[in-house]
Every structure is written in structure tokens, then in C-alpha cells.
Short mmCIF file of C-alpha atoms in Angstrom, two decimals:
data_model
loop_
_atom_site.label_atom_id
_atom_site.label_comp_id
_atom_site.label_asym_id
_atom_site.label_seq_id
_atom_site.Cartn_x
_atom_site.Cartn_y
_atom_site.Cartn_z
CA MET A 1 139.24 82.75 77.61
CA ILE A 2 135.34 83.01 75.65
CA ARG A 3 134.08 86.12 74.48
CA THR A 4 130.35 85.68 73.92
CA GLY A 5 128.28 87.79 71.65
CA ARG A 6 131.21 88.18 69.34
CA ARG A 7 132.72 86.40 66.41
CA PRO A 8 135.52 87.72 65.14
CA GLY A 9 137.21 87.23 61.79
CA HIS A 10 140.16 85.97 60.72
CA GLN A 11 141.26 89.63 60.39
CA ASN A 12 140.08 90.87 63.63
CA THR A 13 141.63 88.06 65.92
CA ARG A 14 144.82 88.50 64.14
CA GLU A 15 144.72 92.37 64.79
CA ALA A 16 143.97 91.97 67.84
CA ILE A 17 147.12 89.48 68.70
CA LEU A 18 149.34 92.05 66.85
CA ALA A 19 147.82 94.99 68.93
CA ALA A 20 148.37 93.22 72.38
CA ALA A 21 151.85 91.51 70.98
CA ARG A 22 153.25 95.18 70.27
CA SER A 23 151.90 96.41 73.40
CA ALA A 24 153.66 93.47 75.17
CA PHE A 25 157.40 94.06 73.33
CA ALA A 26 156.90 96.71 73.90
CA LYS A 27 156.36 97.23 77.58
CA ARG A 28 158.22 94.07 78.71
CA GLY A 29 160.79 93.06 76.09
CA PHE A 30 161.37 90.30 74.24
CA ASP A 31 162.29 88.02 76.21
CA ARG A 32 159.95 88.61 79.00
CA ALA A 33 156.77 89.35 76.87
CA SER A 34 155.21 85.98 77.11
CA ILE A 35 152.32 84.18 74.19
CA ARG A 36 149.91 83.12 77.70
CA GLN A 37 150.24 87.29 78.08
CA ILE A 38 149.31 88.22 74.85
CA ALA A 39 146.96 85.83 74.06
CA ALA A 40 145.30 87.12 77.38
CA LYS A 41 145.26 91.02 76.67
CA ALA A 42 144.16 90.05 73.09
CA GLU A 43 141.02 87.82 74.51
CA VAL A 44 141.86 84.82 72.74
CA ASP A 45 143.10 81.27 73.65
CA PRO A 46 146.55 81.37 73.06
CA ALA A 47 146.56 78.59 71.22
CA LEU A 48 144.66 80.58 68.37
CA VAL A 49 148.34 82.74 69.09
CA HIS A 50 150.29 79.47 68.18
CA HIS A 51 148.15 79.25 64.68
CA TYR A 52 148.44 82.49 63.56
CA PHE A 53 151.89 82.93 64.06
CA GLY A 54 153.35 79.76 64.82
CA SER A 55 155.93 80.98 67.77
CA LYS A 56 157.14 83.97 69.63
CA ASP A 57 159.72 84.56 67.42
CA LYS A 58 157.55 84.81 64.35
CA LEU A 59 154.73 86.59 66.64
CA PHE A 60 157.74 89.23 67.50
CA VAL A 61 158.66 89.80 63.38
CA ALA A 62 154.90 90.00 62.17
CA SER A 63 153.91 92.26 65.37
CA MET A 64 157.61 94.92 63.54
CA ILE A 65 155.78 94.27 59.70
CA PRO A 66 152.44 96.05 60.47
CA PHE A 67 150.79 94.13 57.17
CA ASP A 68 149.51 90.75 56.41
CA PRO A 69 151.12 89.03 53.76
CA ASP A 70 148.56 86.41 52.89
CA THR A 71 146.38 89.18 52.34
CA ALA A 72 148.17 92.21 51.07
CA LEU A 73 150.34 90.86 48.64
CA PRO A 74 147.83 88.96 46.39
CA GLN A 75 146.04 92.12 45.91
CA LEU A 76 149.50 94.11 45.84
CA TYR A 77 150.30 91.90 42.31
CA ALA A 78 146.79 90.91 41.27
CA GLU A 79 147.39 93.66 37.76
CA GLY A 80 150.59 92.00 37.12
CA ARG A 81 154.14 92.77 36.98
CA GLU A 82 153.12 96.12 35.47
CA ASN A 83 153.77 99.25 38.07
CA ALA A 84 154.24 96.30 40.46
CA GLY A 85 157.61 98.76 42.00
CA GLU A 86 155.18 101.68 42.46
CA ARG A 87 152.53 99.48 43.91
CA ALA A 88 155.08 97.94 46.24
CA VAL A 89 156.22 101.31 47.18
CA ARG A 90 152.55 103.00 47.19
CA LEU A 91 151.87 99.70 50.28
CA PHE A 92 154.80 100.25 51.64
CA LEU A 93 154.51 103.83 52.89
CA ARG A 94 151.10 103.45 54.03
CA VAL A 95 151.80 100.52 56.39
CA TRP A 96 154.68 102.10 57.59
CA ASP A 97 153.55 105.39 57.71
CA SER A 98 150.09 104.35 60.26
CA PRO A 99 149.68 104.10 63.30
CA ALA A 100 150.94 100.42 63.09
CA GLY A 101 154.00 101.48 61.37
CA ASN A 102 155.37 103.96 63.95
CA THR A 103 154.67 100.95 67.23
CA ALA A 104 156.88 99.12 65.22
CA ALA A 105 159.24 101.65 64.29
CA ALA A 106 159.66 102.17 67.36
CA LEU A 107 159.78 97.87 68.34
CA MET A 108 162.50 97.77 65.73
CA ARG A 109 164.71 100.55 67.57
CA SER A 110 164.39 99.65 71.22
CA GLY A 111 166.58 97.46 72.53
CA MET A 112 166.78 94.08 71.16
CA THR A 113 169.65 92.79 69.96
CA HIS A 114 171.05 92.89 65.92
CA ASP A 115 171.39 88.92 65.87
CA LEU A 116 167.87 87.81 66.76
CA SER A 117 165.65 90.45 64.72
CA ALA A 118 168.24 90.36 61.73
CA ARG A 119 167.51 86.30 61.51
CA LEU A 120 164.34 87.13 62.25
CA VAL A 121 163.52 89.33 59.72
CA LYS A 122 165.72 87.64 57.07
CA GLU A 123 162.83 84.55 58.25
CA PHE A 124 160.22 86.51 57.78
CA LEU A 125 161.45 88.27 54.27
CA THR A 126 162.48 85.27 52.51
CA ARG A 127 159.34 83.24 53.26
CA GLN A 128 157.14 85.87 53.63
CA ILE A 129 157.49 88.28 51.03
CA LEU A 130 160.29 87.57 48.70
CA HIS A 131 159.62 83.79 47.69
CA ARG A 132 155.08 84.61 47.92
CA ALA A 133 156.38 87.95 46.01
CA ALA A 134 158.23 85.88 43.04
CA LYS A 135 155.73 83.62 42.64
CA LEU A 136 152.83 85.76 41.96
CA LEU A 137 154.51 88.05 39.52
CA ASP A 138 155.66 85.00 37.80
CA LEU A 139 159.28 85.65 37.69
CA ASP A 140 161.71 83.34 36.37
CA PRO A 141 162.88 81.37 39.21
CA ASP A 142 166.38 82.06 38.38
CA GLU A 143 166.36 85.48 38.73
CA ALA A 144 164.08 86.02 41.67
CA PRO A 145 166.52 85.39 43.54
CA LEU A 146 168.22 88.29 43.24
CA ARG A 147 165.67 90.21 41.80
CA THR A 148 163.93 90.37 44.54
CA SER A 149 166.82 90.44 47.28
CA LEU A 150 167.33 93.62 45.42
CA ALA A 151 163.74 94.86 45.60
CA ALA A 152 164.28 94.52 49.26
CA SER A 153 167.95 96.25 50.08
CA GLN A 154 166.10 99.60 48.50
CA MET A 155 162.69 98.49 50.41
CA MET A 156 164.75 98.42 54.12
CA GLY A 157 166.59 101.24 53.08
CA LEU A 158 163.96 103.25 52.85
CA ALA A 159 162.61 101.93 56.09
CA MET A 160 165.77 102.83 57.64
CA ALA A 161 165.74 106.04 56.28
CA ARG A 162 162.20 107.45 56.71
CA TYR A 163 161.98 105.32 60.37
CA ILE A 164 164.63 104.55 61.97
CA ILE A 165 167.55 106.44 61.92
CA PRO A 166 165.28 108.87 60.48
CA LEU A 167 167.32 110.94 57.85
CA GLU A 168 166.03 113.94 56.77
CA PRO A 169 164.50 115.39 53.98
CA LEU A 170 163.72 111.96 53.03
CA ALA A 171 161.58 110.88 56.74
CA SER A 172 159.38 113.65 56.31
CA ALA A 173 158.71 114.01 52.48
CA ASP A 174 154.81 113.44 51.37
CA PRO A 175 154.58 109.71 50.14
CA GLU A 176 154.01 110.54 46.62
CA ILE A 177 157.38 111.93 46.32
CA LEU A 178 158.63 109.25 47.58
CA VAL A 179 157.02 106.65 45.10
CA ALA A 180 158.09 109.27 42.30
CA MET A 181 161.59 108.54 43.28
CA ILE A 182 161.62 104.40 44.40
CA ALA A 183 159.30 103.07 42.32
CA PRO A 184 161.68 102.99 39.00
CA THR A 185 163.97 101.30 41.31
CA ILE A 186 161.56 98.76 42.56
CA GLN A 187 160.08 97.98 39.15
CA ARG A 188 163.45 97.54 37.31
CA TYR A 189 165.01 95.58 39.84
CA LEU A 190 162.25 93.16 39.50
CA THR A 191 160.99 92.83 35.97
CA GLY A 192 164.51 95.42 33.93
CA PRO A 193 167.01 93.79 31.99
CA LEU A 194 169.43 91.75 33.93
CA GLU A 195 170.61 88.92 31.47
CA PRO A 196 173.42 90.24 30.49
CA LEU A 197 174.43 90.30 34.18
CA LEU A 198 174.61 86.45 34.91
CA PRO A 199 176.92 84.50 34.11
CA THR A 200 176.07 82.51 30.92
CA THR A 201 176.54 78.57 31.92
CA MET B 1 203.64 106.80 74.44
CA ILE B 2 207.01 108.17 71.61
CA ARG B 3 207.93 105.66 69.49
CA THR B 4 210.76 107.38 67.48
CA GLY B 5 212.50 105.49 64.27
CA ARG B 6 208.81 106.03 62.62
CA ARG B 7 207.25 109.18 61.84
CA PRO B 8 203.52 107.85 60.06
CA GLY B 9 201.71 110.16 58.05
CA HIS B 10 198.34 110.73 58.43
CA GLN B 11 196.67 107.49 56.91
CA ASN B 12 198.89 105.14 58.88
CA THR B 13 197.88 107.12 62.00
CA ARG B 14 194.79 107.19 61.48
CA GLU B 15 194.49 103.21 60.27
CA ALA B 16 196.16 102.46 63.43
CA ILE B 17 193.29 104.33 65.94
CA LEU B 18 190.82 103.07 63.58
CA ALA B 19 191.81 99.23 63.95
CA ALA B 20 192.48 99.97 67.51
CA ALA B 21 189.31 100.97 67.93
CA ARG B 22 187.27 98.32 65.98
CA SER B 23 189.46 95.78 67.92
CA ALA B 24 188.59 97.63 71.21
CA PHE B 25 184.88 97.92 70.47
CA ALA B 26 184.89 94.23 69.63
CA LYS B 27 186.29 93.04 72.57
CA ARG B 28 184.86 95.84 75.57
CA GLY B 29 181.76 96.88 73.98
CA PHE B 30 181.11 100.82 73.33
CA ASP B 31 180.51 101.54 77.09
CA ARG B 32 183.59 100.01 78.66
CA ALA B 33 186.06 100.49 75.79
CA SER B 34 187.97 104.02 76.03
CA ILE B 35 189.91 106.42 74.01
CA ARG B 36 193.12 106.68 76.48
CA GLN B 37 193.21 101.97 76.02
CA ILE B 38 192.38 102.84 71.97
CA ALA B 39 195.26 105.87 72.08
CA ALA B 40 197.91 102.93 74.11
CA LYS B 41 196.79 100.10 71.33
CA ALA B 42 197.82 102.58 68.24
CA GLU B 43 200.87 104.10 70.04
CA VAL B 44 199.74 107.42 70.11
CA ASP B 45 198.66 109.74 72.00
CA PRO B 46 194.81 110.24 72.94
CA ALA B 47 195.35 114.09 71.66
CA LEU B 48 196.04 112.75 68.87
CA VAL B 49 192.28 110.43 68.93
CA HIS B 50 190.64 112.87 69.56
CA HIS B 51 192.21 115.28 67.24
CA TYR B 52 191.13 112.77 64.43
CA PHE B 53 188.17 112.05 65.83
CA GLY B 54 186.58 114.38 68.29
CA SER B 55 184.71 112.05 70.86
CA LYS B 56 184.18 108.35 71.30
CA ASP B 57 180.86 108.91 69.40
CA LYS B 58 182.61 109.05 66.57
CA LEU B 59 185.54 107.25 66.76
CA PHE B 60 182.80 104.67 66.87
CA VAL B 61 181.45 105.71 63.88
CA ALA B 62 184.43 106.03 61.87
CA SER B 63 185.88 102.66 63.04
CA MET B 64 181.78 101.15 61.73
CA ILE B 65 182.52 102.87 58.43
CA PRO B 66 185.89 101.92 57.12
CA PHE B 67 186.74 104.66 55.02
CA ASP B 68 188.26 107.79 55.37
CA PRO B 69 185.47 110.52 53.60
CA ASP B 70 188.34 113.21 53.78
CA THR B 71 190.59 111.37 50.93
CA ALA B 72 188.09 109.29 49.40
CA LEU B 73 185.08 111.06 48.21
CA PRO B 74 187.05 114.22 46.28
CA GLN B 75 188.88 111.13 44.60
CA LEU B 76 184.79 109.79 44.02
CA TYR B 77 183.77 112.70 42.72
CA ALA B 78 187.09 114.46 41.20
CA GLU B 79 185.24 113.25 37.23
CA GLY B 80 182.52 114.84 38.21
CA ARG B 81 178.47 114.10 38.01
CA GLU B 82 178.80 111.22 35.08
CA ASN B 83 179.03 107.42 36.41
CA ALA B 84 178.48 108.73 39.97
CA GLY B 85 176.37 106.31 41.07
CA GLU B 86 178.78 103.59 39.72
CA ARG B 87 181.87 104.97 41.39
CA ALA B 88 180.21 105.21 44.16
CA VAL B 89 177.96 102.14 44.56
CA ARG B 90 181.94 100.34 43.56
CA LEU B 91 183.70 102.18 46.10
CA PHE B 92 180.82 101.08 48.62
CA LEU B 93 181.41 97.07 47.98
CA ARG B 94 185.15 97.72 47.87
CA VAL B 95 185.13 98.48 51.55
CA TRP B 96 182.45 96.81 52.98
CA ASP B 97 183.78 93.77 51.02
CA SER B 98 187.28 93.90 52.69
CA PRO B 99 188.90 92.80 56.50
CA ALA B 100 188.01 95.90 57.67
CA GLY B 101 184.64 96.38 56.08
CA ASN B 102 183.90 92.77 57.86
CA THR B 103 184.49 93.75 60.99
CA ALA B 104 182.38 96.69 60.88
CA ALA B 105 179.45 95.09 59.70
CA ALA B 106 180.45 92.30 63.22
CA LEU B 107 180.83 95.59 65.13
CA MET B 108 177.25 97.11 63.59
CA ARG B 109 175.12 93.39 64.96
CA SER B 110 176.76 93.11 67.90
CA GLY B 111 175.16 94.28 70.63
CA MET B 112 174.72 98.08 71.02
CA THR B 113 171.39 99.70 71.58
CA HIS B 114 170.08 100.74 67.82
CA ASP B 115 169.01 104.71 69.71
CA LEU B 116 172.57 105.14 69.54
CA SER B 117 173.85 103.73 66.78
CA ALA B 118 170.86 104.85 64.67
CA ARG B 119 171.79 108.64 66.62
CA LEU B 120 175.93 108.24 65.47
CA VAL B 121 174.95 107.05 61.33
CA LYS B 122 172.71 109.65 61.48
CA GLU B 123 175.48 111.95 61.83
CA PHE B 124 178.23 110.72 60.46
CA LEU B 125 176.42 110.33 57.35
CA THR B 126 174.57 113.25 56.82
CA ARG B 127 178.09 115.80 58.02
CA GLN B 128 180.62 113.38 56.75
CA ILE B 129 179.44 112.21 54.00
CA LEU B 130 175.96 113.62 52.45
CA HIS B 131 176.67 117.57 52.82
CA ARG B 132 180.56 116.54 50.89
CA ALA B 133 179.06 114.54 48.25
CA ALA B 134 176.17 117.35 47.43
CA LYS B 135 179.08 119.80 47.21
CA LEU B 136 181.53 118.02 45.04
CA LEU B 137 178.88 116.74 43.08
CA ASP B 138 177.72 120.26 42.34
CA LEU B 139 174.00 119.54 43.37
CA ASP B 140 171.56 122.14 43.05
CA PRO B 141 171.17 122.82 47.23
CA ASP B 142 167.18 123.11 47.29
CA GLU B 143 167.89 119.31 46.18
CA ALA B 144 170.81 118.70 47.41
CA PRO B 145 168.86 117.17 50.65
CA LEU B 146 166.14 114.83 48.97
CA ARG B 147 168.62 113.26 46.00
CA THR B 148 171.63 112.40 48.76
CA SER B 149 169.11 111.35 51.70
CA LEU B 150 167.81 108.42 48.45
CA ALA B 151 170.39 107.87 47.45
CA ALA B 152 171.57 106.94 50.73
CA SER B 153 168.86 105.03 51.60
CA GLN B 154 169.64 101.90 48.87
CA MET B 155 173.57 101.95 50.26
CA MET B 156 171.91 101.67 53.61
CA GLY B 157 170.08 98.33 52.34
CA LEU B 158 172.75 97.47 50.82
CA ALA B 159 174.68 96.86 53.51
CA MET B 160 171.59 95.75 55.38
CA ALA B 161 170.77 93.05 52.78
CA ARG B 162 174.81 92.33 52.05
CA TYR B 163 176.02 92.03 55.53
CA ILE B 164 173.89 92.61 58.15
CA ILE B 165 170.85 90.82 57.50
CA PRO B 166 172.45 88.99 55.40
CA LEU B 167 170.56 88.48 52.16
CA GLU B 168 170.80 85.69 49.83
CA PRO B 169 172.00 85.81 46.63
CA LEU B 170 172.45 89.59 46.97
CA ALA B 171 174.68 88.87 49.72
CA SER B 172 177.61 86.93 48.42
CA ALA B 173 177.20 88.13 44.49
CA ASP B 174 179.96 89.14 42.35
CA PRO B 175 180.59 92.85 43.38
CA GLU B 176 180.37 93.88 39.66
CA ILE B 177 177.06 92.15 39.04
CA LEU B 178 175.48 94.53 42.36
CA VAL B 179 177.72 97.64 40.37
CA ALA B 180 175.65 97.31 36.94
CA MET B 181 172.64 96.67 39.03
CA ILE B 182 172.60 99.45 42.14
CA ALA B 183 174.44 102.19 40.01
CA PRO B 184 171.27 103.61 37.67
CA THR B 185 169.47 103.73 41.06
CA ILE B 186 172.19 105.91 43.05
CA GLN B 187 172.71 108.00 39.34
CA ARG B 188 168.83 108.45 39.31
CA TYR B 189 168.38 109.39 42.44
CA LEU B 190 171.65 112.06 42.51
CA THR B 191 171.27 113.23 39.20
CA GLY B 192 167.62 112.54 37.18
CA PRO B 193 165.02 114.58 36.86
CA LEU B 194 163.32 115.29 39.85
CA GLU B 195 161.50 119.07 39.47
CA PRO B 196 158.44 117.96 38.66
CA LEU B 197 157.62 116.24 42.16
CA LEU B 198 159.22 119.03 44.21
CA PRO B 199 155.87 121.30 45.11
CA THR B 200 155.95 124.50 42.46
CA THR B 201 156.60 127.83 45.42
#
């Protein structure tokens, strides 16, 4: 399907595919949604969907996690380690509090099996977020996996408490209150003292 | 069903019912498991199951959360606020790392719908854990809901990262490393400075 008069940039195409995917997964569920339908809805070639997202699994995860790690993470950590926790929590809340985030949370609550979602979330989280964040923040490679998985545990718990369960008053708390409370946690996990904890070899 | 020669105490009866419930939910799923079958397996009267747990919903949650808040929480906070975070994280890891915890995690991953589990977890967490912990720790009633829901967010994220996803190296990390890293987070959420964050009324 060719649309003349529009030359969408990377960001627009990606967003159009994600919006179509969210709608398709929400309407049909994971199994019955197809890349072909999603491409048609987004008015792009199915090959482009594969180019951007690789597979239906990966497209599903990307549509659940409503920001583009390719562009967001380098911005997030451009200023280095200082206040990395604060910037991470603020970005997290901004994307998840947005309409796309609401749709994503609704999708996560919907009736797909835990096994599939757990496996997909794990892959996405590890490869797309944690490995990259560790590199961008120049964390010690020996410590980075524990540090980033601790940070991920607080972020996943925040998502559970604010969007999935949801647990009040955290669910409707002002984002800046949550940033003030949770940013020091993330910062400590990423850059705080750790050495005495690790077994000396 | 009457068993002579045994007068099980509260704790034994409760544990027998929970073990039977875990087995029944795992084997038959939530919808097809029945209180009557579970009571028969535990060799108690179905009325006793209702007496201890109230409903199938509540029994399901209690079987997923493998400790008894009635006895565990007062012990946990008997020494007051100091080190409450450390004791909470250590108890959490001990019960979830146990065989009962493994079964519970497997149950949580199994194919029940998110909506049901989210509602049940929310009720159990709020009424059985957070309200009680706030009272036992004598938290300021204005602050307690935010404080305890923040602590819950980190604990739920820990459960996700260690047992549900699972995310390495956090999933197989020594419990004491996790206590050392996560206890200060829980302690700060429960008893750290908060006032400047709350809107002055």
C-alpha cells in the first residue's frame, strides 16, 4: 500500500505501527492479531513492520512499552550518572501516564497468559533497556546486571502499583511526589555503594 | 469428615487447607477448583475453610501469598520501626524462596486473568498487609497510605523480578545481598522524610 504526498519519518512510521498494533491486540488478542492487518491499518508495508520490530512477539512488547528505547535512552542518560534516577522515574511516569501508556496498561491487564508476557517482558527489558542503560551510564560490567535488575524491580513494581493493580494513593499520586520518593531508590541501585555486598573472589 | 486421634491447631489446619488449595488451583484452575474438594483434600469441614478464609477468592489469594499475616506481621514489627525494612525484606524472601513460595509463584504465572488476580491481590494487600503494617508501625494516618503503597510497589517489583519474570542476576542472588540493597528502600518509604512532598493544606 503506497501513500503519496507523505514521506513519514522514522518516528511517525513507528508510532503509526504501534498505534495500529495496540488497537489490534486490544480488539483481537495476541493470537488472532496479525502483522498483515496491523500493517494495513498503519498504511505501511508488512515488511516495514518486520524491519522495525522483528516479530509479532516483539511488536507486542513494544506496543506495551510506549516509548522508543532507541531515542529515549540516549537522551535520558546524555547528562551522565548524576540524577539518572530522577530522569528515569520522570520519563517512566510521563510515558505511562500518557494515553499510550493507559492503553498499554490495559493491554497488560488483558487476558494473555503470564508465561508469554513474562518471557517477552524479560527479553525486551534485558536487551532493549537494561543492557543499554548500563552501557550509557558506563556501569562496571561486573555490577551492572545486579544494579539494573534492582532498578527494574522498582520500576516494574511502580507499574504494577500505579497502573495494573492499581493501588491507592500511589495510583493517583502527583508524578512529582513519586519522582521525589522513588528517584533516590533508582539512583542508589544504579550508582550507590555495592562493593561490600559482592562476594570477594 | 472427622479424624479422630488428631486435634490440629490453628496453624496446622490453616496450612493443610492452603496446601490443598494450592494443589487444587494448580491442577484444576481457579474456576473448576471448589471449596468442597479442597476441604476434603485437607480433611476438614468445608465450613472451616469458610471460617478461615471467607471465600474462594480470598482462599486463592491466601494460597498465593504463602504466609499468615495474622501471626507474621505482629512478629515482624514487634521491635518497632527501626530496621522494619530489613525485617520485612528478609521475611518476604524467606517465604517466597520456600517451596510454598515456589508453588505460589507458579500459580501467579499460570493462566488466570489479570483482572481477577489484580483485584484479589489489591484487596489482600491493602486489608491484610498494608493497613495492619501501618497500625503496627504506628505510622501517621495521613502519610501511611502513600508510605505503605510505595513499600508495596518495591515488594511487588521484587516478586516480579525474582519469581515471575524472572530477571537475572536478581532471581538467583543471595537473599542477604537483596536484603542489604532493598531494605534501605523499604525503610525510607516507611519512615524516611516525606513531609515536604505532601501538599500543605
